[in-house]
Amino acid sequence: MSSSPPERRSLYKAFAASLSGTSLEWYDFAVYSSAAALVFGDLFFPGSEPLTGTLQAFATYAVGYVARPLGGIFFGRLGDVIGRKRVLVATLLLIGVATFCIGLLPTHAQAGAFAPAMLVVLRFAQGVGVGGEWGGAVLLSSEFSQEGQRGFWASAAQVGPPLGTLLANGVLAVLAGLTSEQAFLSWGWRIAFLLSAVLVAFGLLIRSKLEETPVFLELEAKGDQPTAPVSEVLRTETRPLIAAILARVGPDVLYALFAVFVLTYATKELGMSRGQAVTCVLVGSALQVGMIPWSGWLSDRYGRRRIYAIGAVGGAIWSVIFFATASSLATLLPGVVIGLVFHSLMYGPQAAFVSEQFTARLRYTGSSLAYTFAGVIGGALAPLAFTYFLAKTGTGYVIAAYIVVACAVTLVGLGLGRAVRDEPSSAVTSPV
């Protein structure tokens, strides 16, 4: 069924708002992730051996994931009660302010224990914002879409992370290239965080002009908004929630390896420069910008679970091959790129798959809970576990085994989940 011109314009605006907003928010989140791998160990956790400093830096990285369920609960509930648009403006503002303030923080040498403590607090605020962002961004574009197209249009929110990662690592790479190592550690890294103010202002301008989604407007007209959506999801949609959580574990862990931990692995284990390591992530992220919507389109054509499962199986196998072959830039670059291709095959259909597990009146809450709780299980623990296993065993094969298990968990989630491909996005009845 084709859309009328006004509906199509609304869909394009929603797609742009979802894409730009999540890209800007993930810039904020990704610039922290990269800085945690490259400089935060030295600046905020000095006086310890390199392994301990890296672990402590990744621990603050994990705080952002641990905080996400609070954002998912708080903002997810609001999204089902007062609407998608208002919540998305609030989450963007929260993350932007927190990121800007990180750029102003004193280091441990300047403020002692106060510096890492404030870093954790601001990272926590970032996590709360991201926890409330994803569910709304997915619904923003998918609830304007037509039958049989939700996988593609919902992928707008999924393109945000690689675009944000691309922008964040690109800014850090330029700063590292234009400054000496001493200058970069002293003030260069701060510029990447302070730029957040400009980017978030742009995102707020776009989102302030948005219309509310037709699905929420229909619910509002009927007075069918839930009064206690969190408890209702936990009570009435337990299996969909479990399925969505498990399905998300594999992609999070795979991303943690090929977009976050690989920076530490390349510099500390393979002896590569920071610039070389960041380049590998940049190339892989650039490819994902096209791969993710393509994967979403494939899921519309061939089914979410099939495309998702291909990515999970491929990612598990490739992680073993990666640690067997990665030894230099010539082997690391294709290793990261292919790893992120398999991640894209899971990540592209993910938005539609997760949101389709829940009824429309509980969709923001259910999607947010699934996204945030899976992040704690998958993305938060993975860099810490990778760092610890590599230090204790001296081999990447233990990390590869960890990823194989995570991808197996994802396959279980796909098996438990609903196989929906052509349900109208505006459906407000209970799923069959």
Tab-separated table of C-alpha atoms in Angstrom:
chain	number	residue	atom	x	y	z
A	1	MET	CA	0.000	0.000	0.000
A	2	SER	CA	1.486	3.332	-1.070
A	3	SER	CA	1.531	6.431	1.106
A	4	SER	CA	-0.041	9.759	0.220
A	5	PRO	CA	2.405	12.678	-0.197
A	6	PRO	CA	1.699	14.159	3.290
A	7	GLU	CA	2.161	10.746	4.912
A	8	ARG	CA	5.349	10.190	2.941
A	9	ARG	CA	6.699	13.586	4.019
A	10	SER	CA	5.941	12.737	7.655
A	11	LEU	CA	7.731	9.432	7.232
A	12	TYR	CA	10.803	11.141	5.756
A	13	LYS	CA	10.836	13.695	8.574
A	14	ALA	CA	10.536	10.950	11.180
A	15	PHE	CA	13.315	8.963	9.517
A	16	ALA	CA	15.578	12.027	9.477
A	17	ALA	CA	14.796	12.868	13.101
A	18	SER	CA	15.399	9.302	14.230
A	19	LEU	CA	18.634	9.032	12.258
A	20	SER	CA	20.062	12.426	13.194
A	21	GLY	CA	19.049	12.252	16.838
A	22	THR	CA	20.459	8.804	17.498
A	23	SER	CA	23.593	9.648	15.522
A	24	LEU	CA	24.226	12.684	17.691
A	25	GLU	CA	23.479	10.817	20.900
A	26	TRP	CA	25.695	7.935	19.846
A	27	TYR	CA	28.426	10.401	18.974
A	28	ASP	CA	28.314	11.414	22.623
A	29	PHE	CA	28.291	7.811	23.795
A	30	ALA	CA	30.925	6.624	21.301
A	31	VAL	CA	33.361	9.463	21.971
A	32	TYR	CA	33.365	8.350	25.586
A	33	SER	CA	33.892	4.706	24.600
A	34	SER	CA	36.883	5.576	22.420
A	35	ALA	CA	38.357	7.888	25.037
A	36	ALA	CA	37.979	5.143	27.659
A	37	ALA	CA	40.062	2.821	25.490
A	38	LEU	CA	42.663	5.430	24.520
A	39	VAL	CA	43.206	8.038	27.249
A	40	PHE	CA	40.975	7.802	30.324
A	41	GLY	CA	43.100	5.140	31.996
A	42	ASP	CA	46.043	7.565	32.091
A	43	LEU	CA	44.074	10.711	32.925
A	44	PHE	CA	41.577	9.571	35.532
A	45	PHE	CA	43.071	6.358	36.956
A	46	PRO	CA	46.850	6.945	37.149
A	47	GLY	CA	49.345	5.317	39.482
A	48	SER	CA	48.321	1.767	38.648
A	49	GLU	CA	49.564	-0.818	36.202
A	50	PRO	CA	48.235	-0.435	32.637
A	51	LEU	CA	45.840	-3.383	32.971
A	52	THR	CA	44.213	-1.936	36.087
A	53	GLY	CA	43.901	1.504	34.536
A	54	THR	CA	42.231	0.065	31.437
A	55	LEU	CA	39.875	-2.034	33.529
A	56	GLN	CA	38.895	1.001	35.580
A	57	ALA	CA	38.298	3.059	32.442
A	58	PHE	CA	36.108	0.309	30.989
A	59	ALA	CA	34.321	0.067	34.333
A	60	THR	CA	33.133	3.644	33.872
A	61	TYR	CA	32.211	2.652	30.303
A	62	ALA	CA	30.077	-0.130	31.807
A	63	VAL	CA	28.345	2.341	34.134
A	64	GLY	CA	26.673	3.833	31.079
A	65	TYR	CA	25.129	0.458	30.303
A	66	VAL	CA	24.113	-0.223	33.900
A	67	ALA	CA	22.302	3.128	33.966
A	68	ARG	CA	20.311	2.348	30.834
A	69	PRO	CA	17.558	0.292	32.526
A	70	LEU	CA	16.711	3.288	34.707
A	71	GLY	CA	16.380	5.410	31.574
A	72	GLY	CA	14.391	2.667	29.887
A	73	ILE	CA	11.987	2.393	32.809
A	74	PHE	CA	11.561	6.130	33.349
A	75	PHE	CA	11.475	7.382	29.771
A	76	GLY	CA	9.871	4.227	28.354
A	77	ARG	CA	6.923	4.686	30.672
A	78	LEU	CA	6.619	8.352	29.700
A	79	GLY	CA	6.784	7.469	26.007
A	80	ASP	CA	3.707	5.253	26.310
A	81	VAL	CA	1.850	7.758	28.492
A	82	ILE	CA	2.626	11.247	27.114
A	83	GLY	CA	3.986	10.445	23.650
A	84	ARG	CA	7.150	9.635	21.708
A	85	LYS	CA	8.163	13.159	20.624
A	86	ARG	CA	8.401	14.849	24.029
A	87	VAL	CA	10.509	12.076	25.495
A	88	LEU	CA	12.963	12.107	22.595
A	89	VAL	CA	13.646	15.818	23.085
A	90	ALA	CA	14.391	15.218	26.772
A	91	THR	CA	16.763	12.283	26.178
A	92	LEU	CA	18.760	14.190	23.572
A	93	LEU	CA	19.176	17.146	25.911
A	94	LEU	CA	20.238	14.967	28.856
A	95	ILE	CA	22.981	13.188	26.934
A	96	GLY	CA	24.262	16.393	25.358
A	97	VAL	CA	24.635	18.233	28.659
A	98	ALA	CA	26.394	15.268	30.286
A	99	THR	CA	28.843	14.903	27.398
A	100	PHE	CA	29.652	18.603	27.316
A	101	CYS	CA	30.386	18.549	31.058
A	102	ILE	CA	32.802	15.621	30.635
A	103	GLY	CA	34.845	17.864	28.370
A	104	LEU	CA	35.174	20.344	31.244
A	105	LEU	CA	36.203	17.834	33.924
A	106	PRO	CA	39.524	18.200	35.727
A	107	THR	CA	41.814	15.163	35.618
A	108	HIS	CA	42.984	13.080	38.567
A	109	ALA	CA	46.197	15.096	38.677
A	110	GLN	CA	44.180	18.299	39.071
A	111	ALA	CA	41.356	17.227	41.382
A	112	GLY	CA	42.249	13.854	42.855
A	113	ALA	CA	39.439	11.366	43.479
A	114	PHE	CA	36.806	13.986	42.619
A	115	ALA	CA	37.692	13.680	38.924
A	116	PRO	CA	36.945	9.960	38.402
A	117	ALA	CA	33.897	10.247	40.681
A	118	MET	CA	32.389	12.982	38.508
A	119	LEU	CA	33.321	11.031	35.384
A	120	VAL	CA	31.238	8.123	36.665
A	121	VAL	CA	28.301	10.419	37.516
A	122	LEU	CA	28.271	12.001	34.052
A	123	ARG	CA	28.687	8.634	32.370
A	124	PHE	CA	25.694	7.452	34.395
A	125	ALA	CA	23.659	10.404	33.099
A	126	GLN	CA	24.650	9.516	29.528
A	127	GLY	CA	23.434	5.980	30.083
A	128	VAL	CA	20.075	7.102	31.457
A	129	GLY	CA	19.528	9.240	28.367
A	130	VAL	CA	20.505	6.504	25.908
A	131	GLY	CA	18.290	4.057	27.786
A	132	GLY	CA	15.256	6.202	27.042
A	133	GLU	CA	16.316	7.168	23.527
A	134	TRP	CA	16.414	3.926	21.589
A	135	GLY	CA	12.848	2.743	22.027
A	136	GLY	CA	11.416	6.096	21.017
A	137	ALA	CA	13.728	6.550	18.049
A	138	VAL	CA	12.726	3.143	16.705
A	139	LEU	CA	9.019	3.874	17.085
A	140	LEU	CA	9.393	7.337	15.595
A	141	SER	CA	10.203	5.998	12.148
A	142	SER	CA	8.552	2.563	12.287
A	143	GLU	CA	5.139	3.857	13.393
A	144	PHE	CA	4.970	6.108	10.332
A	145	SER	CA	5.859	3.237	7.967
A	146	GLN	CA	3.604	1.036	5.869
A	147	GLU	CA	3.048	-2.709	5.812
A	148	GLY	CA	6.055	-4.751	4.780
A	149	GLN	CA	8.478	-1.832	5.179
A	150	ARG	CA	9.048	-1.620	8.914
A	151	GLY	CA	12.423	-3.385	8.891
A	152	PHE	CA	13.898	-0.776	6.573
A	153	TRP	CA	12.381	2.348	8.134
A	154	ALA	CA	12.978	1.236	11.727
A	155	SER	CA	16.649	0.778	10.885
A	156	ALA	CA	17.057	4.575	10.953
A	157	ALA	CA	17.704	4.350	14.686
A	158	GLN	CA	20.165	1.512	14.073
A	159	VAL	CA	22.275	3.589	11.687
A	160	GLY	CA	22.802	6.075	14.513
A	161	PRO	CA	25.477	4.044	16.356
A	162	PRO	CA	27.829	3.536	13.379
A	163	LEU	CA	27.335	7.134	12.256
A	164	GLY	CA	27.997	8.318	15.793
A	165	THR	CA	30.999	6.024	16.071
A	166	LEU	CA	32.248	7.238	12.692
A	167	LEU	CA	31.920	10.854	13.717
A	168	ALA	CA	33.389	10.344	17.202
A	169	ASN	CA	36.398	8.349	16.069
A	170	GLY	CA	36.884	10.668	13.111
A	171	VAL	CA	37.019	13.707	15.385
A	172	LEU	CA	39.412	11.930	17.769
A	173	ALA	CA	41.587	10.799	14.853
A	174	VAL	CA	41.821	14.346	13.481
A	175	LEU	CA	42.641	15.730	16.916
A	176	ALA	CA	45.251	13.042	17.522
A	177	GLY	CA	46.782	13.752	14.107
A	178	LEU	CA	46.897	17.521	14.574
A	179	THR	CA	48.309	17.476	18.097
A	180	SER	CA	51.233	15.843	19.807
A	181	GLU	CA	50.519	12.956	22.148
A	182	GLN	CA	51.144	15.232	25.111
A	183	ALA	CA	48.795	17.922	23.780
A	184	PHE	CA	46.119	15.349	22.968
A	185	LEU	CA	46.265	13.966	26.521
A	186	SER	CA	46.285	17.485	27.957
A	187	TRP	CA	43.455	19.189	26.060
A	188	GLY	CA	42.917	17.692	22.600
A	189	TRP	CA	40.472	14.999	23.712
A	190	ARG	CA	38.276	17.650	25.383
A	191	ILE	CA	37.361	19.262	22.071
A	192	ALA	CA	35.555	16.099	20.970
A	193	PHE	CA	33.313	16.305	24.036
A	194	LEU	CA	32.717	20.062	23.850
A	195	LEU	CA	31.590	19.754	20.222
A	196	SER	CA	28.568	17.916	21.567
A	197	ALA	CA	26.888	21.248	22.330
A	198	VAL	CA	26.752	22.187	18.641
A	199	LEU	CA	25.608	18.750	17.521
A	200	VAL	CA	22.859	18.460	20.114
A	201	ALA	CA	21.532	21.926	19.264
A	202	PHE	CA	21.156	20.748	15.669
A	203	GLY	CA	19.344	17.593	16.794
A	204	LEU	CA	16.973	19.525	19.032
A	205	LEU	CA	16.060	21.806	16.138
A	206	ILE	CA	15.018	18.824	14.023
A	207	ARG	CA	13.092	17.031	16.762
A	208	SER	CA	11.217	20.139	17.884
A	209	LYS	CA	9.497	20.263	14.472
A	210	LEU	CA	8.307	16.655	14.567
A	211	GLU	CA	4.731	15.432	14.603
A	212	GLU	CA	3.585	12.776	17.050
A	213	THR	CA	3.356	9.268	15.558
A	214	PRO	CA	-0.052	8.150	14.208
A	215	VAL	CA	0.023	5.110	16.492
A	216	PHE	CA	0.233	7.192	19.656
A	217	LEU	CA	-2.338	9.671	18.367
A	218	GLU	CA	-4.745	6.763	17.814
A	219	LEU	CA	-4.092	5.436	21.322
A	220	GLU	CA	-4.548	8.929	22.766
A	221	ALA	CA	-7.830	9.440	20.914
A	222	LYS	CA	-9.154	6.181	22.349
A	223	GLY	CA	-7.828	6.952	25.832
A	224	ASP	CA	-5.957	3.659	25.701
A	225	GLN	CA	-2.620	4.757	27.166
A	226	PRO	CA	-1.446	2.466	29.982
A	227	THR	CA	-1.323	3.777	33.531
A	228	ALA	CA	1.400	1.380	34.746
A	229	PRO	CA	3.172	0.199	31.567
A	230	VAL	CA	6.251	-1.268	33.270
A	231	SER	CA	4.327	-3.611	35.530
A	232	GLU	CA	1.930	-4.430	32.687
A	233	VAL	CA	4.790	-5.472	30.406
A	234	LEU	CA	6.328	-7.618	33.140
A	235	ARG	CA	2.967	-9.199	33.925
A	236	THR	CA	1.397	-9.724	30.490
A	237	GLU	CA	4.254	-9.777	27.972
A	238	THR	CA	6.940	-11.780	29.750
A	239	ARG	CA	7.859	-14.070	26.879
A	240	PRO	CA	8.192	-11.252	24.315
A	241	LEU	CA	10.392	-9.359	26.780
A	242	ILE	CA	12.665	-12.365	27.382
A	243	ALA	CA	12.876	-13.069	23.650
A	244	ALA	CA	13.816	-9.472	22.855
A	245	ILE	CA	16.433	-9.316	25.627
A	246	LEU	CA	18.133	-12.548	24.572
A	247	ALA	CA	18.071	-11.592	20.886
A	248	ARG	CA	20.020	-8.424	21.668
A	249	VAL	CA	22.909	-10.026	23.601
A	250	GLY	CA	24.922	-11.280	20.618
A	251	PRO	CA	24.947	-7.992	18.681
A	252	ASP	CA	25.995	-6.043	21.778
A	253	VAL	CA	28.910	-8.364	22.541
A	254	LEU	CA	30.057	-8.483	18.915
A	255	TYR	CA	29.954	-4.681	18.716
A	256	ALA	CA	31.912	-4.414	21.967
A	257	LEU	CA	34.710	-6.403	20.349
A	258	PHE	CA	34.894	-4.857	16.900
A	259	ALA	CA	34.132	-1.227	17.742
A	260	VAL	CA	35.402	-0.779	21.323
A	261	PHE	CA	37.796	-3.425	22.648
A	262	VAL	CA	39.615	-3.731	19.323
A	263	LEU	CA	41.164	-0.297	20.014
A	264	THR	CA	42.805	-1.653	23.153
A	265	TYR	CA	43.696	-4.991	21.554
A	266	ALA	CA	45.342	-3.382	18.539
A	267	THR	CA	47.411	-0.870	20.515
A	268	LYS	CA	48.424	-2.961	23.524
A	269	GLU	CA	48.656	-6.469	22.053
A	270	LEU	CA	49.505	-5.941	18.385
A	271	GLY	CA	51.696	-2.865	18.889
A	272	MET	CA	49.773	-0.714	16.429
A	273	SER	CA	49.358	3.031	16.705
A	274	ARG	CA	46.165	4.674	17.925
A	275	GLY	CA	45.590	6.108	14.480
A	276	GLN	CA	45.782	2.704	12.809
A	277	ALA	CA	43.371	1.148	15.312
A	278	VAL	CA	40.869	3.970	14.944
A	279	THR	CA	41.102	3.749	11.132
A	280	CYS	CA	39.952	0.129	11.210
A	281	VAL	CA	36.873	1.069	13.244
A	282	LEU	CA	36.175	4.042	10.972
A	283	VAL	CA	36.195	1.907	7.825
A	284	GLY	CA	33.960	-0.734	9.385
A	285	SER	CA	31.530	1.874	10.709
A	286	ALA	CA	31.340	3.589	7.321
A	287	LEU	CA	30.356	0.304	5.704
A	288	GLN	CA	27.706	-0.264	8.368
A	289	VAL	CA	25.937	2.958	7.409
A	290	GLY	CA	24.812	1.205	4.234
A	291	MET	CA	24.745	-2.360	5.519
A	292	ILE	CA	22.300	-1.753	8.363
A	293	PRO	CA	19.371	-0.350	6.316
A	294	TRP	CA	20.067	-2.971	3.653
A	295	SER	CA	19.808	-5.669	6.332
A	296	GLY	CA	16.552	-4.121	7.531
A	297	TRP	CA	15.248	-4.243	3.954
A	298	LEU	CA	16.326	-7.880	3.655
A	299	SER	CA	14.353	-8.663	6.809
A	300	ASP	CA	11.234	-7.172	5.194
A	301	ARG	CA	11.746	-9.440	2.213
A	302	TYR	CA	12.994	-12.676	3.790
A	303	GLY	CA	12.001	-12.419	7.463
A	304	ARG	CA	13.610	-10.870	10.533
A	305	ARG	CA	14.707	-14.061	12.211
A	306	ARG	CA	16.385	-15.517	9.138
A	307	ILE	CA	18.613	-12.504	8.457
A	308	TYR	CA	19.248	-12.012	12.189
A	309	ALA	CA	20.289	-15.660	12.596
A	310	ILE	CA	22.692	-15.499	9.648
A	311	GLY	CA	24.436	-12.601	11.377
A	312	ALA	CA	24.599	-14.450	14.707
A	313	VAL	CA	26.078	-17.640	13.248
A	314	GLY	CA	28.477	-15.704	11.026
A	315	GLY	CA	29.598	-13.465	13.895
A	316	ALA	CA	30.325	-16.450	16.128
A	317	ILE	CA	32.424	-18.184	13.481
A	318	TRP	CA	34.209	-15.003	12.436
A	319	SER	CA	35.296	-14.137	15.972
A	320	VAL	CA	37.371	-17.331	16.071
A	321	ILE	CA	38.890	-16.588	12.660
A	322	PHE	CA	39.624	-12.996	13.707
A	323	PHE	CA	41.849	-13.929	16.645
A	324	ALA	CA	43.595	-16.571	14.550
A	325	THR	CA	44.539	-14.089	11.822
A	326	ALA	CA	44.757	-10.541	13.284
A	327	SER	CA	48.426	-9.590	13.544
A	328	SER	CA	48.929	-6.360	11.575
A	329	LEU	CA	46.977	-3.587	9.892
A	330	ALA	CA	46.661	-5.717	6.748
A	331	THR	CA	44.805	-8.429	8.659
A	332	LEU	CA	43.137	-6.329	11.356
A	333	LEU	CA	41.322	-4.064	8.899
A	334	PRO	CA	39.406	-6.810	7.039
A	335	GLY	CA	38.894	-8.576	10.374
A	336	VAL	CA	37.089	-5.576	11.858
A	337	VAL	CA	35.150	-4.825	8.670
A	338	ILE	CA	33.824	-8.367	8.278
A	339	GLY	CA	32.999	-8.545	11.974
A	340	LEU	CA	30.904	-5.391	11.683
A	341	VAL	CA	29.190	-6.769	8.556
A	342	PHE	CA	27.907	-9.712	10.595
A	343	HIS	CA	26.918	-7.286	13.320
A	344	SER	CA	24.930	-5.303	10.725
A	345	LEU	CA	22.983	-8.397	9.696
A	346	MET	CA	21.750	-8.632	13.279
A	347	TYR	CA	21.490	-4.931	14.006
A	348	GLY	CA	19.522	-3.958	10.893
A	349	PRO	CA	16.467	-6.158	11.635
A	350	GLN	CA	16.801	-5.702	15.393
A	351	ALA	CA	14.706	-2.548	15.773
A	352	ALA	CA	11.706	-4.013	13.969
A	353	PHE	CA	12.109	-7.428	15.607
A	354	VAL	CA	12.196	-6.011	19.136
A	355	SER	CA	9.345	-3.513	18.689
A	356	GLU	CA	7.142	-6.128	17.024
A	357	GLN	CA	7.263	-8.285	20.122
A	358	PHE	CA	5.009	-5.848	22.005
A	359	THR	CA	1.506	-4.430	21.605
A	360	ALA	CA	1.333	-0.792	20.499
A	361	ARG	CA	0.151	0.554	23.863
A	362	LEU	CA	3.191	-0.990	25.609
A	363	ARG	CA	5.658	-0.782	22.753
A	364	TYR	CA	7.857	2.076	24.015
A	365	THR	CA	8.167	0.552	27.480
A	366	GLY	CA	8.685	-3.014	26.274
A	367	SER	CA	11.258	-2.059	23.657
A	368	SER	CA	13.150	0.159	26.107
A	369	LEU	CA	13.253	-2.512	28.805
A	370	ALA	CA	14.502	-5.125	26.349
A	371	TYR	CA	17.133	-2.803	24.934
A	372	THR	CA	18.482	-1.619	28.268
A	373	PHE	CA	18.524	-4.901	30.192
A	374	ALA	CA	20.226	-6.645	27.283
A	375	GLY	CA	22.819	-3.872	27.266
A	376	VAL	CA	23.758	-4.664	30.855
A	377	ILE	CA	24.102	-8.371	30.113
A	378	GLY	CA	25.914	-7.881	26.815
A	379	GLY	CA	27.596	-4.549	26.151
A	380	ALA	CA	28.447	-3.521	29.721
A	381	LEU	CA	30.279	-6.667	30.750
A	382	ALA	CA	31.963	-7.523	27.461
A	383	PRO	CA	34.912	-5.048	27.408
A	384	LEU	CA	35.696	-5.832	31.047
A	385	ALA	CA	35.537	-9.559	30.392
A	386	PHE	CA	37.649	-9.255	27.230
A	387	THR	CA	40.341	-7.267	29.036
A	388	TYR	CA	40.437	-9.692	31.965
A	389	PHE	CA	40.487	-12.863	29.843
A	390	LEU	CA	43.220	-11.572	27.571
A	391	ALA	CA	45.400	-10.552	30.526
A	392	LYS	CA	44.952	-13.872	32.321
A	393	THR	CA	45.180	-16.264	29.381
A	394	GLY	CA	47.229	-14.341	26.840
A	395	THR	CA	45.012	-15.583	24.010
A	396	GLY	CA	42.022	-14.202	22.183
A	397	TYR	CA	40.370	-17.596	21.783
A	398	VAL	CA	38.724	-17.290	25.203
A	399	ILE	CA	37.197	-14.021	23.994
A	400	ALA	CA	36.033	-15.792	20.847
A	401	ALA	CA	34.378	-18.478	22.989
A	402	TYR	CA	32.617	-15.732	24.946
A	403	ILE	CA	31.218	-14.346	21.697
A	404	VAL	CA	30.116	-17.790	20.492
A	405	VAL	CA	28.086	-18.211	23.686
A	406	ALA	CA	26.572	-14.726	23.308
A	407	CYS	CA	25.514	-15.449	19.722
A	408	ALA	CA	24.001	-18.760	20.834
A	409	VAL	CA	21.941	-16.832	23.399
A	410	THR	CA	20.716	-14.602	20.569
A	411	LEU	CA	19.580	-17.637	18.573
A	412	VAL	CA	17.550	-18.796	21.577
A	413	GLY	CA	15.910	-15.370	21.749
A	414	LEU	CA	15.043	-15.495	18.054
A	415	GLY	CA	13.449	-18.890	18.566
A	416	LEU	CA	11.289	-17.565	21.399
A	417	GLY	CA	10.245	-14.428	19.553
A	418	ARG	CA	7.337	-13.721	17.263
A	419	ALA	CA	7.974	-13.938	13.525
A	420	VAL	CA	6.245	-10.801	12.245
A	421	ARG	CA	6.925	-9.300	8.857
A	422	ASP	CA	3.835	-7.676	7.419
A	423	GLU	CA	1.762	-6.581	10.419
A	424	PRO	CA	0.608	-2.968	9.942
A	425	SER	CA	2.718	-0.659	12.075
A	426	SER	CA	-0.388	1.031	13.398
A	427	ALA	CA	-1.865	-2.168	14.804
A	428	VAL	CA	-2.918	-1.596	18.376
A	429	THR	CA	-4.436	-4.963	19.109
A	430	SER	CA	-2.681	-7.645	21.089
A	431	PRO	CA	-0.203	-9.678	19.044
A	432	VAL	CA	-1.245	-13.162	18.108
